[in-house]
CSV table of C-alpha atoms and ligand atoms in Angstrom, one decimal:
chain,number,residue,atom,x,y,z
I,25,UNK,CA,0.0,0.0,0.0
I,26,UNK,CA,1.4,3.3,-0.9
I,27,UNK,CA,2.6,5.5,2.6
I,28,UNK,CA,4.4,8.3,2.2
I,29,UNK,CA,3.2,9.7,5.8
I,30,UNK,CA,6.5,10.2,8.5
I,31,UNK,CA,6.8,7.5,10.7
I,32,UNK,CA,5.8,9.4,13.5
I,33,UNK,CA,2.8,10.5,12.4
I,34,UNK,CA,2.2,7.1,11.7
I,35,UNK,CA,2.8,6.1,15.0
I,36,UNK,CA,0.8,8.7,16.7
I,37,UNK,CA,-2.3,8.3,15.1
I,38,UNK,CA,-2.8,4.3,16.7
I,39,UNK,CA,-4.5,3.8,19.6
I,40,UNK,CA,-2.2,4.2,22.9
I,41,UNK,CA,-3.2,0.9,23.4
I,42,UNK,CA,-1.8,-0.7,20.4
I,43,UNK,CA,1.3,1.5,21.2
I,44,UNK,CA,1.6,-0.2,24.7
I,45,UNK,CA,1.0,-3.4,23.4
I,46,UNK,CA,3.7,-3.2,20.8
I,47,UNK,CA,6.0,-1.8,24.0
I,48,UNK,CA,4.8,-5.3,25.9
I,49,UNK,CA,5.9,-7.5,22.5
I,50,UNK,CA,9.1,-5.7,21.8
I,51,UNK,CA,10.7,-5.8,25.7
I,52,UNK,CA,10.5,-1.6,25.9
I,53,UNK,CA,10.4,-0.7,29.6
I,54,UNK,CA,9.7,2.5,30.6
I,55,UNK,CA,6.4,3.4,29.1
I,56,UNK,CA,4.0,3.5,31.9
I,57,UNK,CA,2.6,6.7,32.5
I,58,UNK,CA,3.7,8.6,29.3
I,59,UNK,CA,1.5,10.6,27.5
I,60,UNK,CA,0.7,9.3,23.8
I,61,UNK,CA,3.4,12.0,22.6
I,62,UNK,CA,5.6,11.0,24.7
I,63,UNK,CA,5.3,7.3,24.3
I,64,UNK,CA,5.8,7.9,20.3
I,65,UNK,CA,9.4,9.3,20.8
I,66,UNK,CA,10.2,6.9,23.4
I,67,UNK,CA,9.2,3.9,20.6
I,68,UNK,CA,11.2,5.9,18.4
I,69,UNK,CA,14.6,6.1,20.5
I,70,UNK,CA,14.0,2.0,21.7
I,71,UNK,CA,12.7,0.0,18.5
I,72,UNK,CA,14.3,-0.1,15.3
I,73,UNK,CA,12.4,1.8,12.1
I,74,UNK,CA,12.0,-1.5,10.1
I,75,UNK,CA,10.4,-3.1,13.4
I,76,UNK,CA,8.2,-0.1,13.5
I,77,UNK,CA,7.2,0.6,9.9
I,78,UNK,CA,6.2,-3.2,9.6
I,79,UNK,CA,4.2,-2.5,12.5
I,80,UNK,CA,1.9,0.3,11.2
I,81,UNK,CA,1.4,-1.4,8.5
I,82,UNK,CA,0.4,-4.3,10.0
I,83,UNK,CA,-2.2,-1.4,11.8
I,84,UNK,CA,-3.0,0.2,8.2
I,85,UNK,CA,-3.9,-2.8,6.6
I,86,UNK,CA,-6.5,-3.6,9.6
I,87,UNK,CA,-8.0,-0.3,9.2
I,88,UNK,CA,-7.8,-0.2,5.9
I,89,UNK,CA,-10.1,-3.9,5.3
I,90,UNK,CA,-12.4,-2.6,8.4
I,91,UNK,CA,-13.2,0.5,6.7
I,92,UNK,CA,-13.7,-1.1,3.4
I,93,UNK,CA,-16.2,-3.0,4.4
I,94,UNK,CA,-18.0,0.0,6.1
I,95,UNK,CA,-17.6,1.6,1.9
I,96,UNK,CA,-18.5,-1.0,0.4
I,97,UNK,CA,-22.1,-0.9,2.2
I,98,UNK,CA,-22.3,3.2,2.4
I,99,UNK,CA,-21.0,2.8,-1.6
I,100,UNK,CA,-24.5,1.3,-2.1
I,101,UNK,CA,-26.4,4.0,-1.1
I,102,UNK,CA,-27.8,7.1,-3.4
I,103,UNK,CA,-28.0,9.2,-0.6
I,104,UNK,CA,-24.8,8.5,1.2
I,105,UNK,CA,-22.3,9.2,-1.8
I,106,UNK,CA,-23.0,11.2,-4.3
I,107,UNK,CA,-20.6,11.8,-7.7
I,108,UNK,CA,-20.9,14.8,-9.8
I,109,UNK,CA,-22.3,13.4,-13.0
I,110,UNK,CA,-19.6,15.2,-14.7
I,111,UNK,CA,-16.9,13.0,-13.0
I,112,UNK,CA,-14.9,10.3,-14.9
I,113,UNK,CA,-11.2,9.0,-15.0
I,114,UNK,CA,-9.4,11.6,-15.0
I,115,UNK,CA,-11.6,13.6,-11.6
I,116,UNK,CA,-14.0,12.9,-9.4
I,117,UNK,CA,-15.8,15.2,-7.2
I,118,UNK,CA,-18.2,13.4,-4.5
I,119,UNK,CA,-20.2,14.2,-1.4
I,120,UNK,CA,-20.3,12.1,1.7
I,121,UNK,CA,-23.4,12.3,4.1
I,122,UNK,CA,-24.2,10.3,6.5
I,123,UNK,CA,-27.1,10.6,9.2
I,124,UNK,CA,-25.6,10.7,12.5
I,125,UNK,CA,-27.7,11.0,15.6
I,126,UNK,CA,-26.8,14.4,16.6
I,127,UNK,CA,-27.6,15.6,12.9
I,128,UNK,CA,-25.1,15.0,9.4
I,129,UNK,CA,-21.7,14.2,8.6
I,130,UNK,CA,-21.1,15.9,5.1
I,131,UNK,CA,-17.4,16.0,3.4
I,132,UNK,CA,-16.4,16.9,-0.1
I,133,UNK,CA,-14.1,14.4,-1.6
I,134,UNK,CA,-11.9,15.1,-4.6
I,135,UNK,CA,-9.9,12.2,-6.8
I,136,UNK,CA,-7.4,13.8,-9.4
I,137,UNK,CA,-5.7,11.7,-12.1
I,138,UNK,CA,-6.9,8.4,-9.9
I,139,UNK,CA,-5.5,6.1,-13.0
I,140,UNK,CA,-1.8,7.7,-13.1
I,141,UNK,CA,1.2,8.2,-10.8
I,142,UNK,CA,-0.4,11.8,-10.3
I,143,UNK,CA,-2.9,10.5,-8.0
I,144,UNK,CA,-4.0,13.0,-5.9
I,145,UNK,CA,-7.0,12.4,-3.5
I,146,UNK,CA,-9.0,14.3,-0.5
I,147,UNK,CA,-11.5,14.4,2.2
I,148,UNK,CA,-12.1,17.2,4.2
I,149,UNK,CA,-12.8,15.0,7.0
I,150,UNK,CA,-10.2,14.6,9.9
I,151,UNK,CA,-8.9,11.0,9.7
I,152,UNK,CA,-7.8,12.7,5.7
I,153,UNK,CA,-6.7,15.6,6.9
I,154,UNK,CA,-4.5,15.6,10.3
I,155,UNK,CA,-4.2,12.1,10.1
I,156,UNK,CA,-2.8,11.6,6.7
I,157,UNK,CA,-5.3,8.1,6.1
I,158,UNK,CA,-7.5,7.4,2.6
I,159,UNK,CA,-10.4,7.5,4.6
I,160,UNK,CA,-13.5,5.5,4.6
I,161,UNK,CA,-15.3,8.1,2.9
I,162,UNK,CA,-12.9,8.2,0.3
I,163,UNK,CA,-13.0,4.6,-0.1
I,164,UNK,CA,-17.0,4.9,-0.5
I,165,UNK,CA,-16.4,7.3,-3.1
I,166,UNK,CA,-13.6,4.7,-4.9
I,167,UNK,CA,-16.1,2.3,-4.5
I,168,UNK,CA,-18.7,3.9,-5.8
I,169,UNK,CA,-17.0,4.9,-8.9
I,170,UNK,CA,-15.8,1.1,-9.8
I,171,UNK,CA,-19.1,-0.1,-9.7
I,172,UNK,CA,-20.3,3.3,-12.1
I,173,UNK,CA,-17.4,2.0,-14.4
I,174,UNK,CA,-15.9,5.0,-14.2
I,175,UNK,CA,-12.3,3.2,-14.4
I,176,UNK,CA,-11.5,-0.6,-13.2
I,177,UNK,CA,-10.4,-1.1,-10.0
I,178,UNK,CA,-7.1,-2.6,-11.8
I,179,UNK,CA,-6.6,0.6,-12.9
I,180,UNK,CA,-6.9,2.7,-9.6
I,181,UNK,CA,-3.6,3.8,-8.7
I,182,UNK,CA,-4.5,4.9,-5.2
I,183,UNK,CA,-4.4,2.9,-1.9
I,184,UNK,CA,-5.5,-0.7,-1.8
I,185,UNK,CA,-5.1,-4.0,-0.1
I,186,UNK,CA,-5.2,-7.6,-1.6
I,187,UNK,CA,-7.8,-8.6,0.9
I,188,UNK,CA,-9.7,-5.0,0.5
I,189,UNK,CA,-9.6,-6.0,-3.7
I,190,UNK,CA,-10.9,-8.8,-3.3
I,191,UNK,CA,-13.8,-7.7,-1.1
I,192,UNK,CA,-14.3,-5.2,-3.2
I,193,UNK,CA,-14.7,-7.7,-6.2
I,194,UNK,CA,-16.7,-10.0,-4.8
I,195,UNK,CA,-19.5,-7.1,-3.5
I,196,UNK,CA,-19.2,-4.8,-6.5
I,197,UNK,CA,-18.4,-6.7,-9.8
I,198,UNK,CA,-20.9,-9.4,-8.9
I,199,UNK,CA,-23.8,-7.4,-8.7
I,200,UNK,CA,-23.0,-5.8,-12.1
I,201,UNK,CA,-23.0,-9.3,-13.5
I,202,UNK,CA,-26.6,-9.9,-12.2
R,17,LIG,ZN1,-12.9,11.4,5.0
């Protein structure tokens, strides 16, 4: 999966529990009682890079099948993601809204060349925005354009899983089929 966020920034956007847990697995002493800032620098200074990049990872690709699966069904829905009818391969503009209980989540997304190496995508939401992830509403919206055959999922140059593929191929394509 493409990451080009900082390690640390990666780090500090887990849970503090995961981060403990990872202190428990590796032997790092030290780490009770520190704040979640503070236990990101002192996982920096006692654990190698390559033991912590394989580790949020390992985290990204958890969050990245969870949320899938969340887009896939929100993908299905006229009223939850909506494309501008003038999108297609080369741009698509999309609104997320979801009915929460306390009133509507609404974000713009925006996918810019999503076929090329000048992928560019957005979410106004904050998971996109402070914490660097493709977010579930942006995978709604890259759902969501798949099964509009707006370009193949083969051809999607952004973010993606094996496991999240194939979920994505065997909710999406199939129906098409039908
Ligand atoms: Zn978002």
């Amino acid at each position: 999966m493409l990451s080009d966020v900082p390690l640390e920034l990666r780090l500090s956007r887990l849970t503090v529990q995961s981060l403990r847990n990872l202190c428990d697995t590796q032997n790092v002493e030290g780490y009770s009682g520190l704040l979640k800032e503070e236990l990101v620098e002192h996982l920096l200074d006692a654990i190698d890079e390559e033991v912590l990049m394989d580790f949020c990872a390992a985290q990204e690709e958890i969050y990245f099948v969870e949320n899938m699966a969340k887009a896939i069904k929100w993908s299905a829905s006229r009223k939850i993601v909506q494309l501008a009818p003038d999108s297609d391969d080369s741009i698509v503009n999309a609104t997320f809204t979801l009915r929460r209980s306390d009133g509507y989540e609404v974000y713009n997304i925006r996918f810019v060349n999503q076929t090329t190496e000048d992928i560019a995508t957005s979410c106004e939401c904050l998971e996109c925005r402070e914490k660097g992830y493709f977010c579930p509403h942006q995978m709604a919206v890259l759902v969501k354009s798949v099964a509009n055959n707006l370009f193949a999922i083969e051809d999607w140059a952004g973010p993606m899983t094996a496991e999240a593929e194939d979920l994505i191929n065997a909710n999406v394509l199939r129906k098409r089929w039908r």
